[in-house]
PDB file of C-alpha atoms in Angstrom:
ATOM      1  CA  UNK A   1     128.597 -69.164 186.590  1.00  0.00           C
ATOM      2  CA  UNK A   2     130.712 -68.281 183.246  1.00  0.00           C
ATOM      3  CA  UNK A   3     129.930 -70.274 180.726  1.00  0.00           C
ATOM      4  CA  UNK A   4     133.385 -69.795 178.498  1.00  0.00           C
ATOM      5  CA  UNK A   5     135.705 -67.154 178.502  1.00  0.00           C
ATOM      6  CA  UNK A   6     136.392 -65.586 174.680  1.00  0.00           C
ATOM      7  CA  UNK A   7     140.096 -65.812 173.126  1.00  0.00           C
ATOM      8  CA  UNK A   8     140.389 -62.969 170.929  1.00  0.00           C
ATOM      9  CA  UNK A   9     143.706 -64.173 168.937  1.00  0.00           C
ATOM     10  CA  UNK A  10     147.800 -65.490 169.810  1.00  0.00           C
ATOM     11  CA  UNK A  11     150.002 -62.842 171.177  1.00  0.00           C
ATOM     12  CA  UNK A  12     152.682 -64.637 170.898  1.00  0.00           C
ATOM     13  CA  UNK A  13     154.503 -68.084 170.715  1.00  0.00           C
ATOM     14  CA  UNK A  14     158.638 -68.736 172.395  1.00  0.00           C
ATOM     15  CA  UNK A  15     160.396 -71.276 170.545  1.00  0.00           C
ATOM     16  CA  UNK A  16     163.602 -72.555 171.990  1.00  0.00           C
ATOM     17  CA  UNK A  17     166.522 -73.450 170.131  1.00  0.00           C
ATOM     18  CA  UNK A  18     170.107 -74.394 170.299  1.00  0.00           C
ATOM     19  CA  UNK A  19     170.564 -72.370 166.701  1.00  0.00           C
ATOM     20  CA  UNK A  20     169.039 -68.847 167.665  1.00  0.00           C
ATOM     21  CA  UNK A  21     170.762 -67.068 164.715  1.00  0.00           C
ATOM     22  CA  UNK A  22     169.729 -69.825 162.394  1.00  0.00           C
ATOM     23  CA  UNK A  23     166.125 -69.639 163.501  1.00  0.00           C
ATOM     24  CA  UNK A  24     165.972 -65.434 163.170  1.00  0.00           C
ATOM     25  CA  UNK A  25     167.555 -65.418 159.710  1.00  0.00           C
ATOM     26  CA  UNK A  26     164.754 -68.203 158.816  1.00  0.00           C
ATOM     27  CA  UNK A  27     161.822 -66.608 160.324  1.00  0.00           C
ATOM     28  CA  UNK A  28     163.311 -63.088 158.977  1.00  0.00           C
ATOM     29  CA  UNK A  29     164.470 -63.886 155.398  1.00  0.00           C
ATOM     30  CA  UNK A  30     162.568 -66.539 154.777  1.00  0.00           C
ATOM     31  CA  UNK A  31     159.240 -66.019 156.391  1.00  0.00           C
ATOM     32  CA  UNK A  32     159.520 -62.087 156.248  1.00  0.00           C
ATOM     33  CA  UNK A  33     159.384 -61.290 159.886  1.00  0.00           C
ATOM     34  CA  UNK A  34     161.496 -58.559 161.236  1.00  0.00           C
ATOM     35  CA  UNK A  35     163.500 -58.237 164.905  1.00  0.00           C
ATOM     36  CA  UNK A  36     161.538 -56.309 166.862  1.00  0.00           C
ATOM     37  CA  UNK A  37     163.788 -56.275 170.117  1.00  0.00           C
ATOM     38  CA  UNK A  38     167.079 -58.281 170.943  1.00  0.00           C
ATOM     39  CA  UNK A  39     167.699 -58.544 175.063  1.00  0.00           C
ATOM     40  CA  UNK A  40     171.522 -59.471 176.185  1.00  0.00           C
ATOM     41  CA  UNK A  41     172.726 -62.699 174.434  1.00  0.00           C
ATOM     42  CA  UNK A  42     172.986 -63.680 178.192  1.00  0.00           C
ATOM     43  CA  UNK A  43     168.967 -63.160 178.688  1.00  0.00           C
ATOM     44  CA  UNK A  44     168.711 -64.960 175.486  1.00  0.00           C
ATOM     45  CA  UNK A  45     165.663 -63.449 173.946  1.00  0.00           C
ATOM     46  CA  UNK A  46     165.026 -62.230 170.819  1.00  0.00           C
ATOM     47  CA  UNK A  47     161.825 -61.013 169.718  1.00  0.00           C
ATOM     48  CA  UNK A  48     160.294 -61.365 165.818  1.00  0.00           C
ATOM     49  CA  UNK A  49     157.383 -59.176 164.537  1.00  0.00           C
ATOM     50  CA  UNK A  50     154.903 -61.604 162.745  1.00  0.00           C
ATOM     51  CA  UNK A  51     152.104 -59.462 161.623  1.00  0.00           C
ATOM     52  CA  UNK A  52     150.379 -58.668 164.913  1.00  0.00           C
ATOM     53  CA  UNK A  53     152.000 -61.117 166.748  1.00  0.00           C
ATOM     54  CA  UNK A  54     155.651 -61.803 168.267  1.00  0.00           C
ATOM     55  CA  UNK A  55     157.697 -65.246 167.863  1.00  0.00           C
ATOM     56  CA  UNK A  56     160.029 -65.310 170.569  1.00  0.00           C
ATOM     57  CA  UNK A  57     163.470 -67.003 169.809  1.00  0.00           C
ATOM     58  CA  UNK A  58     164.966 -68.671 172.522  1.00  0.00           C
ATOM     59  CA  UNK A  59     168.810 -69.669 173.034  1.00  0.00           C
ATOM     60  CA  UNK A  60     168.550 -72.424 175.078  1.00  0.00           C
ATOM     61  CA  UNK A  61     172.552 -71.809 176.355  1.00  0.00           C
ATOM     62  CA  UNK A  62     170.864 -68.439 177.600  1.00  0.00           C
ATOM     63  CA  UNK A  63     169.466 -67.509 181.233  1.00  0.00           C
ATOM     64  CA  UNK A  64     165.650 -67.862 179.714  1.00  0.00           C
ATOM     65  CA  UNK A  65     166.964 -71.264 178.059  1.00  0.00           C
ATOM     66  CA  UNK A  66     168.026 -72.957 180.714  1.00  0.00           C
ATOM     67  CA  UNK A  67     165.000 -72.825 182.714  1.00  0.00           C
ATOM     68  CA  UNK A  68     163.035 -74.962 179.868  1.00  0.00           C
ATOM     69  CA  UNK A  69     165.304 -77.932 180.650  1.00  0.00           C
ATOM     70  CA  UNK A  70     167.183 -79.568 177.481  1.00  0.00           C
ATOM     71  CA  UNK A  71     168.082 -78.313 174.354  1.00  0.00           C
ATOM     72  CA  UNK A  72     165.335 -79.474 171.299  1.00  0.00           C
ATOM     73  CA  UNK A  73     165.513 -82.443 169.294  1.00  0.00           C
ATOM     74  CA  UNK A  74     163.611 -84.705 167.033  1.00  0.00           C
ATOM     75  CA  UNK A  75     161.769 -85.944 169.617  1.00  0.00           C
ATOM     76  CA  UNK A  76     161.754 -83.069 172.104  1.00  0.00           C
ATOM     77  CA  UNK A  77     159.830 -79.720 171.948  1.00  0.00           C
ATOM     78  CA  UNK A  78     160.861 -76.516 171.253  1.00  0.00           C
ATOM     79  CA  UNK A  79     157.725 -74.396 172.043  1.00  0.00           C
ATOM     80  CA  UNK A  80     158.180 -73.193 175.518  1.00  0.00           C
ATOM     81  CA  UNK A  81     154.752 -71.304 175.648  1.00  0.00           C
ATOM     82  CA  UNK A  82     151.916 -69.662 173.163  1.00  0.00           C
ATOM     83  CA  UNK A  83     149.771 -66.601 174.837  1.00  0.00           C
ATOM     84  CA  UNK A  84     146.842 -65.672 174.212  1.00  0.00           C
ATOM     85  CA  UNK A  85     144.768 -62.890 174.061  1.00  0.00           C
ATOM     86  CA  UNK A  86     141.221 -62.390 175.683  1.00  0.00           C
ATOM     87  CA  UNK A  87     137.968 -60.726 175.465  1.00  0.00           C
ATOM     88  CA  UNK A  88     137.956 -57.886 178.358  1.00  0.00           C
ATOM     89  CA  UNK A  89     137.212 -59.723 181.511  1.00  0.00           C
ATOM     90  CA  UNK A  90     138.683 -58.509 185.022  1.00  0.00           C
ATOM     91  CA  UNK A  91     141.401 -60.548 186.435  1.00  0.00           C
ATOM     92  CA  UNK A  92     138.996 -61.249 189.432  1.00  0.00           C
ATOM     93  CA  UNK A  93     136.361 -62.698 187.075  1.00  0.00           C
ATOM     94  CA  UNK A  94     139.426 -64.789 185.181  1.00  0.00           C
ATOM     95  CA  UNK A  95     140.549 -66.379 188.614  1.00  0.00           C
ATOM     96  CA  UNK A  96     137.028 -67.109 189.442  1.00  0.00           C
ATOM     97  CA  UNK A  97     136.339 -68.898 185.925  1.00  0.00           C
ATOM     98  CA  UNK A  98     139.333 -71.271 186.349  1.00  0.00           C
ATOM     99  CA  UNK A  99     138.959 -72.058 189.661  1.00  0.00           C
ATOM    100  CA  UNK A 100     135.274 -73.465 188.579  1.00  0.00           C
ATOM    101  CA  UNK A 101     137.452 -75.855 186.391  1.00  0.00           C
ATOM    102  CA  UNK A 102     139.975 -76.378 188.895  1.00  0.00           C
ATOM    103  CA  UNK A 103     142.883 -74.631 187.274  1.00  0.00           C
ATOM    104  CA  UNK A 104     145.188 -73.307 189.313  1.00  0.00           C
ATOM    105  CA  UNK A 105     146.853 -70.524 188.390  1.00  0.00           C
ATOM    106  CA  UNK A 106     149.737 -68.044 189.340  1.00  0.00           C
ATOM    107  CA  UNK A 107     149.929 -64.734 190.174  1.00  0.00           C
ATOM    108  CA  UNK A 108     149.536 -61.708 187.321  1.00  0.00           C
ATOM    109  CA  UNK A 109     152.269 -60.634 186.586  1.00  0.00           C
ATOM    110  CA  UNK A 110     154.226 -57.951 183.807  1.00  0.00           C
ATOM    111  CA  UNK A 111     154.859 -59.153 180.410  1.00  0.00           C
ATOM    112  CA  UNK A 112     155.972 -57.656 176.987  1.00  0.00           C
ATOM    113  CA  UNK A 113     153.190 -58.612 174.933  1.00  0.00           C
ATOM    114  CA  UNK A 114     152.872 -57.933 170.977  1.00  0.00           C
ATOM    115  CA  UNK A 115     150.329 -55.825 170.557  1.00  0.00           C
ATOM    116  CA  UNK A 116     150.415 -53.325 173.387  1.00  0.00           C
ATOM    117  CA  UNK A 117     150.244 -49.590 173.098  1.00  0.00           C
ATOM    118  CA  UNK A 118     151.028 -47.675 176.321  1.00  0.00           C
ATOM    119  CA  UNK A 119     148.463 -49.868 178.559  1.00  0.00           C
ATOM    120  CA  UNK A 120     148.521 -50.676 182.199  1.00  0.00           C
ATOM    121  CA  UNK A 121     151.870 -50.899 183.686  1.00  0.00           C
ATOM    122  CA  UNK A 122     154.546 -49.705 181.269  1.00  0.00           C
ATOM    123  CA  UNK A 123     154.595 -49.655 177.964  1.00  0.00           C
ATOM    124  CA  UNK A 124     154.213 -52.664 176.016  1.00  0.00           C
ATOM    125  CA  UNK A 125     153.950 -54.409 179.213  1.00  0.00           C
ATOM    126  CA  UNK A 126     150.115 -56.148 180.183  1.00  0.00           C
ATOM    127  CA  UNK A 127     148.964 -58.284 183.388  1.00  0.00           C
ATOM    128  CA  UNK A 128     149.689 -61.640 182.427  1.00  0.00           C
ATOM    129  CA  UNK A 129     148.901 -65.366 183.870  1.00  0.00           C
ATOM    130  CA  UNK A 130     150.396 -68.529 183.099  1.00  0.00           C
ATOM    131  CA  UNK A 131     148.243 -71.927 183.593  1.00  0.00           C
ATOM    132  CA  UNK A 132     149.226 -75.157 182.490  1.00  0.00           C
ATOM    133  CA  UNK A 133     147.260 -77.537 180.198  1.00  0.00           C
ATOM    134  CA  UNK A 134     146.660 -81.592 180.644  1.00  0.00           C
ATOM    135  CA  UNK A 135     150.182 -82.336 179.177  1.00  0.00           C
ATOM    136  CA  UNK A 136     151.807 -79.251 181.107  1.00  0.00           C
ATOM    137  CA  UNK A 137     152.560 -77.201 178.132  1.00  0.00           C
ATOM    138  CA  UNK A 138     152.625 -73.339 179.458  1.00  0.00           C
ATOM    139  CA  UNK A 139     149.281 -71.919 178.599  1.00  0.00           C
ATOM    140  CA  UNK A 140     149.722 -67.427 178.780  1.00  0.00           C
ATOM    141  CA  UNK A 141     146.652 -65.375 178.881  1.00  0.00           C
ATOM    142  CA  UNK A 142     147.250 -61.692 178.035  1.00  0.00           C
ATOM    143  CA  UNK A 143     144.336 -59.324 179.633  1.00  0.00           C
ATOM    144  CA  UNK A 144     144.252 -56.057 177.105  1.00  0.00           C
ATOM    145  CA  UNK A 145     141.322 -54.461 178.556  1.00  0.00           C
ATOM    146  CA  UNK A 146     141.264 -51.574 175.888  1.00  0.00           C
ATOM    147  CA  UNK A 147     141.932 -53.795 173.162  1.00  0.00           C
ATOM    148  CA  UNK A 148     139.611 -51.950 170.721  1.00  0.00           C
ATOM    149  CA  UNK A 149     141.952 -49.017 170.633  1.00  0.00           C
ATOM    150  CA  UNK A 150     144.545 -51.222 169.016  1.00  0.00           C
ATOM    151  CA  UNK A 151     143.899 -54.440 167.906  1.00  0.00           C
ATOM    152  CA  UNK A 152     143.066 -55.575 164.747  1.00  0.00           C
TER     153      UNK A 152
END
């Protein structure tokens, strides 16, 4: 049996917001992050470079918006997910390790991730899986099985 598995580091976090440009010109000329990549304004994603990891912007009027339910407030959240990034393990030996906690868990899946180079499916694209913690906030795992080649 597995005793833990090891979390390298974040990937990346996806804030939602009803004020996208608001939130890129803070994070950009406040914070210092730059736009890495800007999907249709009807995909609503737009992607910040934050040292070696992404902040994903959110419009919550957008396609990826509306499936996270209401639009933030005060008292509602705005973080739709945070990834992140493990040790080398196989996806078979992940599966295994959260089924021994009873986590159930999707399917892998394709997903832009921050620090790939080139990798497994396209580039900058890595299996993925989502779980769910104990107040059902989205939990990614990135699996960067040549991480040494790339990560700092």
């Amino acid at each position: 049996m597995m005793k833990t598995i090891k979390i390298r580091g974040i990937d990346h976090i996806v804030l939602r917001t009803a004020q996208p440009q608001a939130m890129i010109d803070f994070y950009c000329r406040i914070l210092g992050c730059v736009v890495e990549r800007k999907l249709a304004s009807s995909v609503g994603l737009t992607q910040l470079r934050a040292g070696n990891a992404l902040i994903d912007i959110v419009d919550v009027n957008s396609e990826l918006g509306r499936a996270g339910g209401g639009a933030p407030t005060v008292t509602e959240r705005n973080l739709d997910h945070f990834c992140l990034v493990l040790e080398p393990i196989s996806n078979e030996k992940l599966k295994c390790y959260l089924g021994q906690h009873n986590i159930s868990e999707g399917n892998f899946e394709e997903r832009y991730g921050a620090r790939a180079i080139a990798y497994k499916f396209t580039p900058n694209k890595l299996a993925s899986l989502n779980i769910h913690d104990p107040n059902q906030q989205r939990v990614s795992y990135f699996l960067y099985q040549f991480y040494k080649y790339y990560l700092a």
